[in-house]
């Protein structure tokens, strides 16, 4: 992995793209970014379905810009430390999730599995889509797959 650029600590756009600094972890920055996303998720106020969907859309659009701008500024297309995409992927995974720590842990694990293994079409998008959208789309797809699995498990259990 490329070294963390010093701009992460002085440029607010880079700081956000690096997940409030969580992506600067020397090992497994994606996992550290996802842990930071869990902490933020736990701090979010209760939201209606419509407001949560707006939140997801807003954080996705902002993420495309943040990630694209940061990647262009530092000259590395998808630096491992850019983890805003993990934030949005985890938050998408948790959409309509049953309440409780067990479901949050399961959502975290499912999202990390899909993000790391990158089954089709995640791997294809990761290789063929450029810019900020390219950085974001693979984690959004991983989030959608994790969301589907989490909802299926909930439907079978609850």
Short mmCIF file of N, CA and C in Angstrom, two decimals:
data_model
loop_
_atom_site.label_atom_id
_atom_site.label_comp_id
_atom_site.label_asym_id
_atom_site.label_seq_id
_atom_site.Cartn_x
_atom_site.Cartn_y
_atom_site.Cartn_z
N UNK A 1 0.84 -1.18 0.00
CA UNK A 1 0.00 0.00 0.00
C UNK A 1 0.88 1.23 0.00
N UNK A 2 0.41 2.26 -0.67
CA UNK A 2 1.12 3.53 -0.69
C UNK A 2 1.09 4.16 0.69
N UNK A 3 2.14 4.94 0.97
CA UNK A 3 2.21 5.65 2.24
C UNK A 3 1.08 6.68 2.33
N UNK A 4 0.64 6.95 3.55
CA UNK A 4 -0.41 7.95 3.75
C UNK A 4 0.14 9.33 3.45
N UNK A 5 -0.50 10.06 2.53
CA UNK A 5 -0.02 11.41 2.23
C UNK A 5 -0.21 12.34 3.44
N UNK A 6 0.75 13.24 3.62
CA UNK A 6 0.66 14.20 4.74
C UNK A 6 -0.56 15.10 4.62
N UNK A 7 -1.07 15.28 3.39
CA UNK A 7 -2.23 16.15 3.17
C UNK A 7 -3.47 15.66 3.89
N UNK A 8 -3.50 14.37 4.24
CA UNK A 8 -4.66 13.82 4.95
C UNK A 8 -4.90 14.57 6.26
N UNK A 9 -3.83 15.03 6.87
CA UNK A 9 -3.92 15.67 8.18
C UNK A 9 -4.13 17.18 8.10
N UNK A 10 -4.06 17.74 6.88
CA UNK A 10 -4.25 19.19 6.76
C UNK A 10 -5.31 19.60 5.75
N UNK A 11 -5.75 18.68 4.91
CA UNK A 11 -6.76 18.99 3.90
C UNK A 11 -8.07 18.30 4.31
N UNK A 12 -9.13 19.08 4.59
CA UNK A 12 -10.38 18.46 5.07
C UNK A 12 -11.00 17.47 4.08
N UNK A 13 -10.83 17.69 2.78
CA UNK A 13 -11.36 16.76 1.78
C UNK A 13 -10.63 15.43 1.89
N UNK A 14 -9.31 15.47 1.97
CA UNK A 14 -8.53 14.24 2.09
C UNK A 14 -8.82 13.54 3.42
N UNK A 15 -8.97 14.32 4.48
CA UNK A 15 -9.27 13.76 5.80
C UNK A 15 -10.59 12.99 5.77
N UNK A 16 -11.60 13.56 5.12
CA UNK A 16 -12.88 12.86 4.99
C UNK A 16 -12.75 11.62 4.11
N UNK A 17 -12.07 11.75 2.97
CA UNK A 17 -11.90 10.60 2.07
C UNK A 17 -11.15 9.47 2.78
N UNK A 18 -10.21 9.83 3.67
CA UNK A 18 -9.48 8.84 4.44
C UNK A 18 -10.24 8.45 5.71
N UNK A 19 -11.55 8.64 5.70
CA UNK A 19 -12.41 8.17 6.78
C UNK A 19 -12.09 8.76 8.13
N UNK A 20 -11.92 10.10 8.17
CA UNK A 20 -11.58 10.80 9.40
C UNK A 20 -10.25 10.30 9.97
N UNK A 21 -9.38 9.87 9.06
CA UNK A 21 -8.06 9.38 9.45
C UNK A 21 -7.98 7.88 9.64
N UNK A 22 -9.10 7.18 9.67
CA UNK A 22 -9.08 5.73 9.91
C UNK A 22 -8.37 4.98 8.78
N UNK A 23 -8.39 5.53 7.58
CA UNK A 23 -7.72 4.88 6.45
C UNK A 23 -6.21 5.00 6.49
N UNK A 24 -5.69 5.75 7.45
CA UNK A 24 -4.23 5.89 7.60
C UNK A 24 -3.63 4.72 8.38
N UNK A 25 -4.46 3.77 8.80
CA UNK A 25 -3.94 2.59 9.51
C UNK A 25 -2.91 1.89 8.63
N UNK A 26 -1.78 1.50 9.21
CA UNK A 26 -0.72 0.89 8.40
C UNK A 26 -1.07 -0.47 7.82
N UNK A 27 -1.98 -1.18 8.44
CA UNK A 27 -2.43 -2.49 7.93
C UNK A 27 -3.95 -2.49 7.92
N UNK A 28 -4.53 -3.13 6.93
CA UNK A 28 -5.99 -3.31 6.81
C UNK A 28 -6.76 -2.00 6.93
N UNK A 29 -6.42 -0.97 6.13
CA UNK A 29 -7.14 0.30 6.24
C UNK A 29 -8.63 0.18 5.93
N UNK A 30 -9.00 -0.73 5.03
CA UNK A 30 -10.42 -0.92 4.72
C UNK A 30 -11.20 -1.43 5.92
N UNK A 31 -10.60 -2.32 6.68
CA UNK A 31 -11.25 -2.84 7.88
C UNK A 31 -11.34 -1.74 8.94
N UNK A 32 -10.25 -0.98 9.11
CA UNK A 32 -10.29 0.12 10.07
C UNK A 32 -11.33 1.17 9.65
N UNK A 33 -11.42 1.43 8.34
CA UNK A 33 -12.44 2.36 7.85
C UNK A 33 -13.84 1.85 8.13
N UNK A 34 -14.04 0.55 7.98
CA UNK A 34 -15.36 -0.02 8.24
C UNK A 34 -15.69 0.04 9.73
N UNK A 35 -14.69 -0.15 10.58
CA UNK A 35 -14.91 -0.01 12.03
C UNK A 35 -15.31 1.43 12.35
N UNK A 36 -14.65 2.40 11.73
CA UNK A 36 -15.02 3.81 11.95
C UNK A 36 -16.46 4.05 11.48
N UNK A 37 -16.84 3.42 10.37
CA UNK A 37 -18.21 3.56 9.86
C UNK A 37 -19.22 2.99 10.85
N UNK A 38 -18.86 1.89 11.52
CA UNK A 38 -19.73 1.30 12.55
C UNK A 38 -19.93 2.29 13.69
N UNK A 39 -18.84 2.91 14.13
CA UNK A 39 -18.95 3.88 15.24
C UNK A 39 -19.89 5.02 14.84
N UNK A 40 -19.72 5.54 13.63
CA UNK A 40 -20.60 6.62 13.16
C UNK A 40 -22.04 6.13 13.06
N UNK A 41 -22.23 4.92 12.54
CA UNK A 41 -23.57 4.34 12.44
C UNK A 41 -24.25 4.30 13.81
N UNK A 42 -23.50 3.91 14.82
CA UNK A 42 -24.06 3.83 16.18
C UNK A 42 -24.42 5.22 16.72
N UNK A 43 -23.77 6.26 16.21
CA UNK A 43 -24.03 7.63 16.67
C UNK A 43 -25.13 8.33 15.87
N UNK A 44 -25.56 7.72 14.76
CA UNK A 44 -26.59 8.34 13.93
C UNK A 44 -27.92 8.41 14.69
N UNK A 45 -28.65 9.49 14.48
CA UNK A 45 -29.97 9.56 15.11
C UNK A 45 -30.92 8.60 14.39
N UNK A 46 -32.00 8.21 15.05
CA UNK A 46 -33.00 7.37 14.37
C UNK A 46 -33.53 8.12 13.14
N UNK A 47 -33.70 7.39 12.04
CA UNK A 47 -34.18 8.00 10.79
C UNK A 47 -35.29 7.14 10.20
N UNK A 48 -36.22 7.82 9.55
CA UNK A 48 -37.24 7.09 8.79
C UNK A 48 -36.55 6.45 7.58
N UNK A 49 -37.26 5.54 6.94
CA UNK A 49 -36.72 4.88 5.75
C UNK A 49 -36.36 5.91 4.69
N UNK A 50 -37.25 6.87 4.45
CA UNK A 50 -37.02 7.89 3.42
C UNK A 50 -35.79 8.75 3.75
N UNK A 51 -35.67 9.15 4.99
CA UNK A 51 -34.53 9.99 5.40
C UNK A 51 -33.24 9.19 5.30
N UNK A 52 -33.26 7.91 5.69
CA UNK A 52 -32.05 7.08 5.59
C UNK A 52 -31.64 6.91 4.12
N UNK A 53 -32.62 6.73 3.23
CA UNK A 53 -32.29 6.64 1.80
C UNK A 53 -31.67 7.93 1.28
N UNK A 54 -32.20 9.07 1.73
CA UNK A 54 -31.60 10.36 1.37
C UNK A 54 -30.18 10.48 1.92
N UNK A 55 -29.98 10.03 3.14
CA UNK A 55 -28.66 10.02 3.75
C UNK A 55 -27.69 9.18 2.90
N UNK A 56 -28.13 8.00 2.49
CA UNK A 56 -27.29 7.13 1.65
C UNK A 56 -26.97 7.79 0.31
N UNK A 57 -27.97 8.37 -0.32
CA UNK A 57 -27.76 9.04 -1.61
C UNK A 57 -26.79 10.20 -1.46
N UNK A 58 -26.97 11.01 -0.41
CA UNK A 58 -26.10 12.15 -0.17
C UNK A 58 -24.66 11.71 0.08
N UNK A 59 -24.47 10.71 0.96
CA UNK A 59 -23.11 10.27 1.27
C UNK A 59 -22.45 9.60 0.06
N UNK A 60 -23.24 8.98 -0.80
CA UNK A 60 -22.69 8.40 -2.03
C UNK A 60 -22.21 9.51 -2.97
N UNK A 61 -23.07 10.48 -3.24
CA UNK A 61 -22.71 11.58 -4.16
C UNK A 61 -21.50 12.35 -3.62
N UNK A 62 -21.52 12.67 -2.34
CA UNK A 62 -20.38 13.36 -1.73
C UNK A 62 -19.14 12.47 -1.84
N UNK A 63 -19.30 11.18 -1.62
CA UNK A 63 -18.19 10.25 -1.70
C UNK A 63 -17.56 10.18 -3.08
N UNK A 64 -18.37 10.20 -4.12
CA UNK A 64 -17.82 10.19 -5.49
C UNK A 64 -16.89 11.38 -5.65
N UNK A 65 -17.34 12.55 -5.19
CA UNK A 65 -16.51 13.75 -5.32
C UNK A 65 -15.28 13.68 -4.41
N UNK A 66 -15.49 13.35 -3.12
CA UNK A 66 -14.37 13.29 -2.17
C UNK A 66 -13.28 12.33 -2.64
N UNK A 67 -13.69 11.14 -3.01
CA UNK A 67 -12.73 10.11 -3.40
C UNK A 67 -12.03 10.47 -4.71
N UNK A 68 -12.80 10.97 -5.67
CA UNK A 68 -12.21 11.37 -6.94
C UNK A 68 -11.23 12.52 -6.77
N UNK A 69 -11.60 13.53 -6.01
CA UNK A 69 -10.73 14.69 -5.77
C UNK A 69 -9.47 14.28 -5.04
N UNK A 70 -9.61 13.48 -4.01
CA UNK A 70 -8.44 13.04 -3.24
C UNK A 70 -7.51 12.19 -4.09
N UNK A 71 -8.07 11.26 -4.84
CA UNK A 71 -7.24 10.41 -5.71
C UNK A 71 -6.48 11.26 -6.72
N UNK A 72 -7.15 12.23 -7.32
CA UNK A 72 -6.48 13.10 -8.29
C UNK A 72 -5.39 13.94 -7.61
N UNK A 73 -5.70 14.46 -6.44
CA UNK A 73 -4.72 15.30 -5.73
C UNK A 73 -3.46 14.54 -5.34
N UNK A 74 -3.63 13.30 -4.88
CA UNK A 74 -2.46 12.53 -4.41
C UNK A 74 -1.84 11.68 -5.53
N UNK A 75 -2.51 11.61 -6.67
CA UNK A 75 -1.95 10.90 -7.82
C UNK A 75 -2.01 9.39 -7.72
N UNK A 76 -2.92 8.86 -6.91
CA UNK A 76 -3.10 7.40 -6.78
C UNK A 76 -4.58 7.11 -6.96
N UNK A 77 -4.94 6.33 -8.00
CA UNK A 77 -6.36 6.14 -8.32
C UNK A 77 -7.19 5.67 -7.14
N UNK A 78 -6.84 4.56 -6.56
CA UNK A 78 -7.66 4.04 -5.45
C UNK A 78 -6.73 3.68 -4.31
N UNK A 79 -6.14 4.69 -3.71
CA UNK A 79 -5.24 4.50 -2.57
C UNK A 79 -5.99 3.70 -1.51
N UNK A 80 -5.33 2.71 -0.93
CA UNK A 80 -5.96 1.86 0.08
C UNK A 80 -6.50 2.63 1.27
N UNK A 81 -5.94 3.81 1.53
CA UNK A 81 -6.39 4.60 2.67
C UNK A 81 -7.66 5.38 2.42
N UNK A 82 -8.08 5.49 1.17
CA UNK A 82 -9.35 6.17 0.86
C UNK A 82 -10.46 5.19 1.25
N UNK A 83 -11.14 5.50 2.34
CA UNK A 83 -12.12 4.56 2.89
C UNK A 83 -13.52 5.14 3.04
N UNK A 84 -13.76 6.32 2.47
CA UNK A 84 -15.14 6.84 2.51
C UNK A 84 -16.09 5.83 1.86
N UNK A 85 -15.60 5.12 0.85
CA UNK A 85 -16.41 4.12 0.18
C UNK A 85 -16.81 2.99 1.14
N UNK A 86 -15.94 2.64 2.07
CA UNK A 86 -16.29 1.66 3.09
C UNK A 86 -17.39 2.20 4.01
N UNK A 87 -17.33 3.48 4.32
CA UNK A 87 -18.38 4.09 5.14
C UNK A 87 -19.74 3.86 4.49
N UNK A 88 -19.84 4.27 3.24
CA UNK A 88 -21.13 4.19 2.54
C UNK A 88 -21.55 2.73 2.35
N UNK A 89 -20.60 1.85 2.05
CA UNK A 89 -20.91 0.43 1.88
C UNK A 89 -21.48 -0.19 3.15
N UNK A 90 -20.88 0.13 4.29
CA UNK A 90 -21.39 -0.40 5.56
C UNK A 90 -22.76 0.17 5.87
N UNK A 91 -22.92 1.49 5.68
CA UNK A 91 -24.21 2.11 5.97
C UNK A 91 -25.30 1.55 5.06
N UNK A 92 -24.96 1.22 3.82
CA UNK A 92 -25.91 0.60 2.91
C UNK A 92 -26.25 -0.81 3.39
N UNK A 93 -25.26 -1.56 3.82
CA UNK A 93 -25.49 -2.90 4.35
C UNK A 93 -26.51 -2.88 5.48
N UNK A 94 -26.45 -1.85 6.31
CA UNK A 94 -27.29 -1.79 7.50
C UNK A 94 -28.67 -1.20 7.25
N UNK A 95 -28.99 -0.85 6.01
CA UNK A 95 -30.30 -0.32 5.67
C UNK A 95 -31.38 -1.36 6.02
N UNK A 96 -32.33 -0.98 6.83
CA UNK A 96 -33.44 -1.83 7.29
C UNK A 96 -32.99 -3.06 8.07
N UNK A 97 -31.78 -3.03 8.60
CA UNK A 97 -31.30 -4.17 9.39
C UNK A 97 -32.06 -4.24 10.70
N UNK A 98 -32.29 -5.43 11.20
CA UNK A 98 -32.92 -5.54 12.52
C UNK A 98 -32.01 -4.88 13.57
N UNK A 99 -32.61 -4.36 14.63
CA UNK A 99 -31.78 -3.74 15.66
C UNK A 99 -30.99 -4.78 16.44
N UNK A 100 -29.87 -4.36 16.99
CA UNK A 100 -29.10 -5.23 17.85
C UNK A 100 -27.66 -5.40 17.39
N UNK A 101 -26.80 -5.63 18.37
CA UNK A 101 -25.37 -5.77 18.12
C UNK A 101 -25.06 -6.97 17.22
N UNK A 102 -25.78 -8.06 17.39
CA UNK A 102 -25.55 -9.25 16.56
C UNK A 102 -25.72 -8.92 15.08
N UNK A 103 -26.75 -8.15 14.74
CA UNK A 103 -27.01 -7.80 13.35
C UNK A 103 -25.96 -6.84 12.81
N UNK A 104 -25.48 -5.96 13.67
CA UNK A 104 -24.42 -5.04 13.26
C UNK A 104 -23.12 -5.80 12.99
N UNK A 105 -22.78 -6.72 13.85
CA UNK A 105 -21.58 -7.53 13.65
C UNK A 105 -21.72 -8.37 12.38
N UNK A 106 -22.88 -8.98 12.19
CA UNK A 106 -23.11 -9.78 10.99
C UNK A 106 -23.03 -8.92 9.73
N UNK A 107 -23.63 -7.73 9.78
CA UNK A 107 -23.55 -6.81 8.65
C UNK A 107 -22.12 -6.41 8.36
N UNK A 108 -21.35 -6.12 9.39
CA UNK A 108 -19.93 -5.79 9.25
C UNK A 108 -19.19 -6.92 8.55
N UNK A 109 -19.38 -8.15 9.05
CA UNK A 109 -18.67 -9.31 8.49
C UNK A 109 -19.08 -9.57 7.03
N UNK A 110 -20.37 -9.52 6.76
CA UNK A 110 -20.82 -9.74 5.39
C UNK A 110 -20.25 -8.69 4.44
N UNK A 111 -20.28 -7.43 4.85
CA UNK A 111 -19.74 -6.38 4.00
C UNK A 111 -18.25 -6.59 3.75
N UNK A 112 -17.49 -6.90 4.79
CA UNK A 112 -16.04 -7.11 4.61
C UNK A 112 -15.77 -8.29 3.68
N UNK A 113 -16.54 -9.37 3.81
CA UNK A 113 -16.35 -10.54 2.93
C UNK A 113 -16.56 -10.15 1.48
N UNK A 114 -17.66 -9.47 1.17
CA UNK A 114 -17.92 -9.08 -0.22
C UNK A 114 -16.92 -8.04 -0.71
N UNK A 115 -16.50 -7.14 0.16
CA UNK A 115 -15.53 -6.12 -0.23
C UNK A 115 -14.16 -6.73 -0.51
N UNK A 116 -13.78 -7.73 0.26
CA UNK A 116 -12.46 -8.36 0.08
C UNK A 116 -12.47 -9.35 -1.08
N UNK A 117 -13.48 -10.21 -1.15
CA UNK A 117 -13.52 -11.24 -2.20
C UNK A 117 -13.90 -10.69 -3.57
N UNK A 118 -14.68 -9.64 -3.60
CA UNK A 118 -15.10 -8.97 -4.83
C UNK A 118 -15.64 -9.94 -5.90
N UNK A 119 -16.73 -10.65 -5.59
CA UNK A 119 -17.33 -11.51 -6.63
C UNK A 119 -17.89 -10.64 -7.76
N UNK A 120 -18.16 -11.28 -8.92
CA UNK A 120 -18.74 -10.54 -10.04
C UNK A 120 -20.08 -9.98 -9.58
N UNK A 121 -20.43 -8.78 -9.93
CA UNK A 121 -19.80 -7.80 -10.82
C UNK A 121 -18.88 -6.80 -10.10
N UNK A 122 -18.64 -7.04 -8.80
CA UNK A 122 -17.82 -6.10 -8.04
C UNK A 122 -16.42 -5.98 -8.65
N UNK A 123 -15.78 -7.12 -8.91
CA UNK A 123 -14.41 -7.10 -9.45
C UNK A 123 -14.37 -6.42 -10.81
N UNK A 124 -15.37 -6.67 -11.64
CA UNK A 124 -15.41 -6.05 -12.97
C UNK A 124 -15.47 -4.53 -12.83
N UNK A 125 -16.37 -4.05 -12.00
CA UNK A 125 -16.50 -2.60 -11.79
C UNK A 125 -15.22 -2.02 -11.21
N UNK A 126 -14.61 -2.74 -10.28
CA UNK A 126 -13.38 -2.27 -9.65
C UNK A 126 -12.28 -2.05 -10.69
N UNK A 127 -12.27 -2.89 -11.71
CA UNK A 127 -11.23 -2.80 -12.75
C UNK A 127 -11.57 -1.85 -13.89
N UNK A 128 -12.85 -1.63 -14.15
CA UNK A 128 -13.25 -0.91 -15.36
C UNK A 128 -13.88 0.47 -15.16
N UNK A 129 -14.25 0.81 -13.95
CA UNK A 129 -14.88 2.11 -13.72
C UNK A 129 -13.85 3.03 -13.07
N UNK A 130 -13.66 4.19 -13.66
CA UNK A 130 -12.60 5.12 -13.24
C UNK A 130 -13.13 6.21 -12.32
N UNK A 131 -12.21 6.99 -11.78
CA UNK A 131 -12.53 8.18 -11.01
C UNK A 131 -13.19 7.89 -9.68
N UNK A 132 -13.83 8.91 -9.15
CA UNK A 132 -14.51 8.79 -7.86
C UNK A 132 -15.61 7.74 -7.89
N UNK A 133 -16.34 7.65 -9.01
CA UNK A 133 -17.37 6.63 -9.14
C UNK A 133 -16.76 5.24 -9.08
N UNK A 134 -15.61 5.07 -9.72
CA UNK A 134 -14.93 3.79 -9.70
C UNK A 134 -14.50 3.38 -8.30
N UNK A 135 -14.06 4.36 -7.52
CA UNK A 135 -13.65 4.08 -6.14
C UNK A 135 -14.87 3.67 -5.30
N UNK A 136 -15.99 4.35 -5.53
CA UNK A 136 -17.18 4.12 -4.72
C UNK A 136 -17.96 2.87 -5.12
N UNK A 137 -18.05 2.58 -6.42
CA UNK A 137 -19.03 1.61 -6.91
C UNK A 137 -18.80 0.19 -6.40
N UNK A 138 -17.54 -0.23 -6.26
CA UNK A 138 -17.31 -1.60 -5.80
C UNK A 138 -17.79 -1.79 -4.37
N UNK A 139 -17.62 -0.76 -3.53
CA UNK A 139 -18.08 -0.88 -2.14
C UNK A 139 -19.60 -0.75 -2.05
N UNK A 140 -20.20 0.02 -2.93
CA UNK A 140 -21.66 0.10 -2.97
C UNK A 140 -22.23 -1.26 -3.38
N UNK A 141 -21.63 -1.89 -4.37
CA UNK A 141 -22.10 -3.22 -4.78
C UNK A 141 -21.88 -4.25 -3.67
N UNK A 142 -20.73 -4.17 -2.99
CA UNK A 142 -20.48 -5.07 -1.85
C UNK A 142 -21.53 -4.82 -0.77
N UNK A 143 -21.87 -3.55 -0.55
CA UNK A 143 -22.90 -3.21 0.43
C UNK A 143 -24.26 -3.75 0.04
N UNK A 144 -24.59 -3.67 -1.26
CA UNK A 144 -25.87 -4.20 -1.72
C UNK A 144 -25.94 -5.72 -1.56
N UNK A 145 -24.84 -6.40 -1.87
CA UNK A 145 -24.83 -7.86 -1.70
C UNK A 145 -24.92 -8.24 -0.23
N UNK A 146 -24.20 -7.52 0.62
CA UNK A 146 -24.26 -7.78 2.06
C UNK A 146 -25.65 -7.48 2.60
N UNK A 147 -26.25 -6.38 2.11
CA UNK A 147 -27.63 -6.03 2.50
C UNK A 147 -28.59 -7.17 2.14
N UNK A 148 -28.48 -7.68 0.92
CA UNK A 148 -29.36 -8.76 0.48
C UNK A 148 -29.19 -10.00 1.37
N UNK A 149 -27.95 -10.34 1.68
CA UNK A 149 -27.70 -11.51 2.54
C UNK A 149 -28.22 -11.29 3.95
N UNK A 150 -27.99 -10.09 4.48
CA UNK A 150 -28.45 -9.78 5.83
C UNK A 150 -29.97 -9.84 5.90
N UNK A 151 -30.65 -9.31 4.90
CA UNK A 151 -32.11 -9.33 4.88
C UNK A 151 -32.64 -10.76 4.72
N UNK A 152 -31.97 -11.56 3.91
CA UNK A 152 -32.36 -12.96 3.75
C UNK A 152 -32.22 -13.72 5.06
N UNK A 153 -31.09 -13.53 5.72
CA UNK A 153 -30.87 -14.18 7.01
C UNK A 153 -31.93 -13.74 8.01
N UNK A 154 -32.22 -12.45 8.05
CA UNK A 154 -33.24 -11.93 8.97
C UNK A 154 -34.60 -12.55 8.66
N UNK A 155 -34.94 -12.65 7.37
CA UNK A 155 -36.23 -13.22 6.98
C UNK A 155 -36.34 -14.69 7.38
N UNK A 156 -35.24 -15.41 7.31
CA UNK A 156 -35.25 -16.83 7.64
C UNK A 156 -35.28 -17.06 9.16
N UNK A 157 -34.68 -16.13 9.90
CA UNK A 157 -34.58 -16.31 11.35
C UNK A 157 -35.73 -15.68 12.12
N UNK A 158 -36.12 -14.49 11.69
CA UNK A 158 -37.12 -13.73 12.48
C UNK A 158 -38.54 -14.05 12.06
#
